[in-house]
mmCIF file of C-alpha atoms in Angstrom:
data_model
loop_
_atom_site.group_PDB
_atom_site.id
_atom_site.type_symbol
_atom_site.label_atom_id
_atom_site.label_comp_id
_atom_site.label_asym_id
_atom_site.label_seq_id
_atom_site.Cartn_x
_atom_site.Cartn_y
_atom_site.Cartn_z
ATOM 1 C CA UNK A 1 46.522 -43.106 11.150
ATOM 2 C CA UNK A 2 46.238 -42.058 7.526
ATOM 3 C CA UNK A 3 42.774 -41.267 6.235
ATOM 4 C CA UNK A 4 41.048 -42.496 3.100
ATOM 5 C CA UNK A 5 43.215 -41.715 0.092
ATOM 6 C CA UNK A 6 41.800 -41.184 -3.365
ATOM 7 C CA UNK A 7 43.716 -40.750 -6.588
ATOM 8 C CA UNK A 8 43.772 -38.868 -8.817
ATOM 9 C CA UNK A 9 42.373 -35.672 -7.279
ATOM 10 C CA UNK A 10 41.260 -34.243 -10.626
ATOM 11 C CA UNK A 11 40.574 -35.875 -13.958
ATOM 12 C CA UNK A 12 39.434 -34.559 -17.314
ATOM 13 C CA UNK A 13 38.098 -36.976 -19.899
ATOM 14 C CA UNK A 14 36.083 -36.792 -23.100
ATOM 15 C CA UNK A 15 32.787 -38.479 -23.908
ATOM 16 C CA UNK A 16 33.139 -42.128 -24.800
ATOM 17 C CA UNK A 17 36.340 -42.663 -22.874
ATOM 18 C CA UNK A 18 36.635 -44.774 -19.780
ATOM 19 C CA UNK A 19 38.135 -43.897 -16.414
ATOM 20 C CA UNK A 20 39.474 -45.747 -13.379
ATOM 21 C CA UNK A 21 39.535 -44.172 -9.938
ATOM 22 C CA UNK A 22 41.489 -45.532 -7.013
ATOM 23 C CA UNK A 23 40.843 -45.617 -3.266
ATOM 24 C CA UNK A 24 42.935 -46.756 -0.338
ATOM 25 C CA UNK A 25 40.889 -47.183 2.844
ATOM 26 C CA UNK A 26 41.938 -46.412 6.383
ATOM 27 C CA UNK A 27 44.240 -49.116 7.702
ATOM 28 C CA UNK A 28 42.166 -51.889 9.250
ATOM 29 C CA UNK A 29 39.012 -50.956 7.360
ATOM 30 C CA UNK A 30 37.791 -53.716 5.117
ATOM 31 C CA UNK A 31 34.695 -52.111 3.652
ATOM 32 C CA UNK A 32 34.873 -49.535 0.878
ATOM 33 C CA UNK A 33 31.909 -47.594 -0.489
ATOM 34 C CA UNK A 34 31.692 -45.296 -3.480
ATOM 35 C CA UNK A 35 29.403 -42.288 -3.820
ATOM 36 C CA UNK A 36 28.729 -39.844 -6.632
ATOM 37 C CA UNK A 37 28.132 -36.218 -5.658
ATOM 38 C CA UNK A 38 26.624 -33.694 -8.058
ATOM 39 C CA UNK A 39 24.933 -30.322 -7.516
ATOM 40 C CA UNK A 40 21.767 -31.731 -9.052
ATOM 41 C CA UNK A 41 21.444 -35.060 -7.256
ATOM 42 C CA UNK A 42 23.498 -34.680 -4.098
ATOM 43 C CA UNK A 43 25.263 -37.703 -2.659
ATOM 44 C CA UNK A 44 24.219 -40.935 -4.327
ATOM 45 C CA UNK A 45 25.400 -44.396 -3.357
ATOM 46 C CA UNK A 46 27.135 -46.388 -6.064
ATOM 47 C CA UNK A 47 28.275 -49.600 -4.387
ATOM 48 C CA UNK A 48 30.009 -51.090 -1.366
ATOM 49 C CA UNK A 49 32.674 -53.778 -1.260
ATOM 50 C CA UNK A 50 33.759 -55.967 1.590
ATOM 51 C CA UNK A 51 36.239 -58.844 1.410
ATOM 52 C CA UNK A 52 36.517 -58.370 -2.343
ATOM 53 C CA UNK A 53 32.758 -58.907 -2.803
ATOM 54 C CA UNK A 54 30.123 -56.357 -3.736
ATOM 55 C CA UNK A 55 27.717 -56.195 -0.793
ATOM 56 C CA UNK A 56 25.425 -53.354 -1.829
ATOM 57 C CA UNK A 57 24.625 -51.638 -5.066
ATOM 58 C CA UNK A 58 22.882 -48.382 -5.918
ATOM 59 C CA UNK A 59 20.790 -47.482 -8.948
ATOM 60 C CA UNK A 60 23.460 -46.765 -11.504
ATOM 61 C CA UNK A 61 23.845 -48.242 -14.992
ATOM 62 C CA UNK A 62 26.218 -51.102 -15.679
ATOM 63 C CA UNK A 63 28.784 -48.639 -17.040
ATOM 64 C CA UNK A 64 29.717 -48.076 -13.410
ATOM 65 C CA UNK A 65 31.648 -50.937 -11.902
ATOM 66 C CA UNK A 66 34.083 -51.516 -9.118
ATOM 67 C CA UNK A 67 36.303 -54.038 -7.497
ATOM 68 C CA UNK A 68 38.204 -54.568 -4.311
ATOM 69 C CA UNK A 69 41.581 -56.168 -3.853
ATOM 70 C CA UNK A 70 42.814 -58.442 -1.096
ATOM 71 C CA UNK A 71 44.494 -55.496 0.639
ATOM 72 C CA UNK A 72 41.062 -53.746 0.749
ATOM 73 C CA UNK A 73 42.082 -51.134 -1.788
ATOM 74 C CA UNK A 74 39.338 -50.458 -4.295
ATOM 75 C CA UNK A 75 38.930 -49.142 -7.809
ATOM 76 C CA UNK A 76 35.878 -47.975 -9.635
ATOM 77 C CA UNK A 77 35.554 -47.814 -13.379
ATOM 78 C CA UNK A 78 33.207 -45.851 -15.582
ATOM 79 C CA UNK A 79 33.066 -46.881 -19.208
ATOM 80 C CA UNK A 80 31.701 -44.953 -22.183
ATOM 81 C CA UNK A 81 31.693 -41.673 -20.289
ATOM 82 C CA UNK A 82 28.770 -39.278 -20.702
ATOM 83 C CA UNK A 83 28.642 -35.575 -19.931
ATOM 84 C CA UNK A 84 26.343 -36.323 -17.013
ATOM 85 C CA UNK A 85 29.039 -38.415 -15.355
ATOM 86 C CA UNK A 86 30.857 -35.212 -14.417
ATOM 87 C CA UNK A 87 30.848 -35.298 -10.635
ATOM 88 C CA UNK A 88 32.848 -35.607 -7.461
ATOM 89 C CA UNK A 89 33.402 -39.306 -6.797
ATOM 90 C CA UNK A 90 33.837 -40.043 -3.133
ATOM 91 C CA UNK A 91 35.236 -43.151 -1.561
ATOM 92 C CA UNK A 92 34.493 -44.018 2.049
ATOM 93 C CA UNK A 93 35.706 -46.788 4.303
ATOM 94 C CA UNK A 94 34.503 -48.430 7.492
ATOM 95 C CA UNK A 95 35.554 -51.417 9.521
ATOM 96 C CA UNK A 96 32.962 -53.813 8.138
ATOM 97 C CA UNK A 97 29.936 -53.618 5.838
ATOM 98 C CA UNK A 98 27.281 -53.561 8.530
ATOM 99 C CA UNK A 99 25.947 -51.262 11.230
ATOM 100 C CA UNK A 100 26.967 -53.285 14.259
ATOM 101 C CA UNK A 101 28.486 -51.313 17.085
ATOM 102 C CA UNK A 102 32.015 -50.291 16.190
ATOM 103 C CA UNK A 103 31.713 -51.098 12.508
ATOM 104 C CA UNK A 104 29.404 -48.425 11.289
ATOM 105 C CA UNK A 105 31.224 -45.121 11.079
ATOM 106 C CA UNK A 106 31.913 -44.201 7.475
ATOM 107 C CA UNK A 107 34.968 -42.058 6.762
ATOM 108 C CA UNK A 108 35.324 -40.262 3.451
ATOM 109 C CA UNK A 109 38.259 -39.323 1.287
ATOM 110 C CA UNK A 110 38.573 -35.946 -0.449
ATOM 111 C CA UNK A 111 37.220 -37.337 -3.695
ATOM 112 C CA UNK A 112 38.154 -37.364 -7.353
ATOM 113 C CA UNK A 113 36.670 -34.513 -9.356
ATOM 114 C CA UNK A 114 35.841 -35.914 -12.790
ATOM 115 C CA UNK A 115 35.029 -33.576 -15.655
ATOM 116 C CA UNK A 116 33.717 -35.062 -18.886
ATOM 117 C CA UNK A 117 34.001 -32.795 -21.923
ATOM 118 C CA UNK B 1 22.008 -21.514 -19.727
ATOM 119 C CA UNK B 2 21.010 -21.706 -16.130
ATOM 120 C CA UNK B 3 21.986 -24.918 -14.355
ATOM 121 C CA UNK B 4 19.425 -26.729 -12.276
ATOM 122 C CA UNK B 5 20.521 -28.194 -9.031
ATOM 123 C CA UNK B 6 19.433 -29.020 -5.545
ATOM 124 C CA UNK B 7 18.353 -25.899 -3.727
ATOM 125 C CA UNK B 8 20.094 -26.287 -0.434
ATOM 126 C CA UNK B 9 18.379 -24.642 2.494
ATOM 127 C CA UNK B 10 20.658 -22.054 4.050
ATOM 128 C CA UNK B 11 21.055 -21.296 7.712
ATOM 129 C CA UNK B 12 22.671 -17.968 8.460
ATOM 130 C CA UNK B 13 24.049 -17.764 11.994
ATOM 131 C CA UNK B 14 25.901 -15.055 13.839
ATOM 132 C CA UNK B 15 29.244 -16.028 15.290
ATOM 133 C CA UNK B 16 28.842 -17.104 18.889
ATOM 134 C CA UNK B 17 25.186 -18.065 18.558
ATOM 135 C CA UNK B 18 23.901 -21.630 18.647
ATOM 136 C CA UNK B 19 22.917 -23.348 15.381
ATOM 137 C CA UNK B 20 20.211 -25.922 14.900
ATOM 138 C CA UNK B 21 20.154 -27.936 11.681
ATOM 139 C CA UNK B 22 17.138 -30.107 11.022
ATOM 140 C CA UNK B 23 16.688 -33.270 9.040
ATOM 141 C CA UNK B 24 13.601 -35.360 8.303
ATOM 142 C CA UNK B 25 14.301 -38.986 7.529
ATOM 143 C CA UNK B 26 12.092 -41.273 5.559
ATOM 144 C CA UNK B 27 12.617 -44.865 6.622
ATOM 145 C CA UNK B 28 11.050 -45.908 9.919
ATOM 146 C CA UNK B 29 13.243 -49.031 9.832
ATOM 147 C CA UNK B 30 16.423 -46.939 10.005
ATOM 148 C CA UNK B 31 18.243 -47.494 13.252
ATOM 149 C CA UNK B 32 21.462 -45.593 12.719
ATOM 150 C CA UNK B 33 21.902 -41.893 11.975
ATOM 151 C CA UNK B 34 24.972 -39.833 11.285
ATOM 152 C CA UNK B 35 25.886 -36.208 10.635
ATOM 153 C CA UNK B 36 28.600 -35.027 8.286
ATOM 154 C CA UNK B 37 30.166 -31.645 7.570
ATOM 155 C CA UNK B 38 31.481 -30.882 4.108
ATOM 156 C CA UNK B 39 33.682 -27.887 3.413
ATOM 157 C CA UNK B 40 34.291 -26.639 -0.076
ATOM 158 C CA UNK B 41 36.684 -28.892 -2.004
ATOM 159 C CA UNK B 42 36.743 -31.579 0.666
ATOM 160 C CA UNK B 43 35.003 -34.848 1.369
ATOM 161 C CA UNK B 44 32.325 -35.169 4.074
ATOM 162 C CA UNK B 45 33.774 -35.210 7.574
ATOM 163 C CA UNK B 46 32.182 -37.285 10.362
ATOM 164 C CA UNK B 47 30.685 -35.165 13.163
ATOM 165 C CA UNK B 48 28.538 -37.379 15.361
ATOM 166 C CA UNK B 49 26.273 -40.413 15.148
ATOM 167 C CA UNK B 50 23.385 -41.864 17.125
ATOM 168 C CA UNK B 51 21.520 -45.145 17.279
ATOM 169 C CA UNK B 52 17.758 -45.473 17.469
ATOM 170 C CA UNK B 53 17.873 -46.714 21.065
ATOM 171 C CA UNK B 54 18.971 -43.204 22.104
ATOM 172 C CA UNK B 55 17.274 -39.827 21.727
ATOM 173 C CA UNK B 56 20.236 -37.594 22.482
ATOM 174 C CA UNK B 57 23.972 -37.745 22.175
ATOM 175 C CA UNK B 58 26.569 -35.075 22.886
ATOM 176 C CA UNK B 59 29.989 -34.436 21.456
ATOM 177 C CA UNK B 60 32.342 -31.526 21.594
ATOM 178 C CA UNK B 61 30.153 -28.449 20.964
ATOM 179 C CA UNK B 62 27.627 -30.630 19.124
ATOM 180 C CA UNK B 63 24.465 -32.428 20.187
ATOM 181 C CA UNK B 64 22.323 -34.716 18.071
ATOM 182 C CA UNK B 65 18.655 -35.192 18.919
ATOM 183 C CA UNK B 66 16.538 -37.992 17.522
ATOM 184 C CA UNK B 67 12.737 -38.028 17.537
ATOM 185 C CA UNK B 68 11.624 -41.369 16.137
ATOM 186 C CA UNK B 69 7.934 -40.550 16.524
ATOM 187 C CA UNK B 70 8.080 -37.854 13.870
ATOM 188 C CA UNK B 71 11.204 -39.191 12.117
ATOM 189 C CA UNK B 72 13.218 -36.099 12.825
ATOM 190 C CA UNK B 73 16.882 -35.571 13.515
ATOM 191 C CA UNK B 74 18.628 -32.371 14.521
ATOM 192 C CA UNK B 75 22.181 -31.216 15.012
ATOM 193 C CA UNK B 76 22.889 -28.446 17.474
ATOM 194 C CA UNK B 77 26.191 -26.578 17.334
ATOM 195 C CA UNK B 78 27.023 -24.483 20.358
ATOM 196 C CA UNK B 79 28.848 -21.157 20.061
ATOM 197 C CA UNK B 80 29.081 -21.305 16.277
ATOM 198 C CA UNK B 81 32.440 -20.306 14.839
ATOM 199 C CA UNK B 82 33.494 -19.162 11.328
ATOM 200 C CA UNK B 83 35.090 -22.584 10.810
ATOM 201 C CA UNK B 84 31.638 -24.136 11.145
ATOM 202 C CA UNK B 85 30.613 -22.648 7.785
ATOM 203 C CA UNK B 86 29.988 -25.665 5.561
ATOM 204 C CA UNK B 87 27.282 -27.935 4.161
ATOM 205 C CA UNK B 88 25.879 -30.342 6.744
ATOM 206 C CA UNK B 89 24.402 -33.696 5.749
ATOM 207 C CA UNK B 90 22.362 -36.148 7.746
ATOM 208 C CA UNK B 91 22.320 -39.809 6.741
ATOM 209 C CA UNK B 92 20.253 -42.785 7.848
ATOM 210 C CA UNK B 93 20.820 -46.499 7.621
ATOM 211 C CA UNK B 94 19.575 -49.803 8.863
ATOM 212 C CA UNK B 95 20.655 -53.406 8.888
ATOM 213 C CA UNK B 96 17.614 -54.267 6.775
ATOM 214 C CA UNK B 97 19.089 -52.145 3.983
ATOM 215 C CA UNK B 98 22.382 -53.950 4.312
ATOM 216 C CA UNK B 99 23.994 -51.100 6.141
ATOM 217 C CA UNK B 100 23.739 -48.736 3.202
ATOM 218 C CA UNK B 101 23.547 -45.055 4.199
ATOM 219 C CA UNK B 102 20.974 -42.762 2.593
ATOM 220 C CA UNK B 103 22.021 -39.103 2.581
ATOM 221 C CA UNK B 104 19.821 -36.042 2.807
ATOM 222 C CA UNK B 105 20.212 -33.067 0.486
ATOM 223 C CA UNK B 106 22.217 -31.020 2.970
ATOM 224 C CA UNK B 107 21.970 -27.619 4.677
ATOM 225 C CA UNK B 108 24.355 -24.765 3.949
ATOM 226 C CA UNK B 109 25.448 -23.048 7.171
ATOM 227 C CA UNK B 110 26.878 -19.556 6.825
ATOM 228 C CA UNK B 111 28.464 -17.999 9.887
ATOM 229 C CA UNK B 112 28.502 -14.213 9.891
ATOM 230 C CA UNK B 113 30.792 -12.111 12.097
#
């Protein structure tokens, strides 16, 4: 079974630009979560999608948005990039967006390393 | 200039010894806990999980202990190997928080020969 796939692996952008990151979950997983990882803040939750609906949201500004498609693939978008948005963006999938037995294990992709210059 | 970042606690372990990584969690309503291992340049990798109705769970070379009284979680790695060198994260979650996982800052484990 293929794992969580994120593209691209590396991205370099300049301030003010926007960026779209892509994530394909593990086959059969319908929930996709996004996390931002930085040396200063660690792993921070951005949002979670299930059945094309946002189910949970973290404390990030509206410049960060996401969506999920009917095949469970997800994209996240960051508009008007700032230097502080430089981070590793991790996507994770699980069966469903709850902690019921069998649904809860979250599996991560390798991430997209975004550098904002 | 100097960058400011999270100061990860570091655990230095000799190859072959047992490792114990500790984690204090904050939410008494959390009922699900999970440990991840993250190697340089990779995403977090699932190690083991435990629910709040258990206090111990064993996997291959790993054991997770949960003490709900003091809100403490630990991961024990038996016979630590060089490949165990990584950052280890604990995470907590609960249905009341919609299943969202809250991650700890992480512990850097360094295995010395």
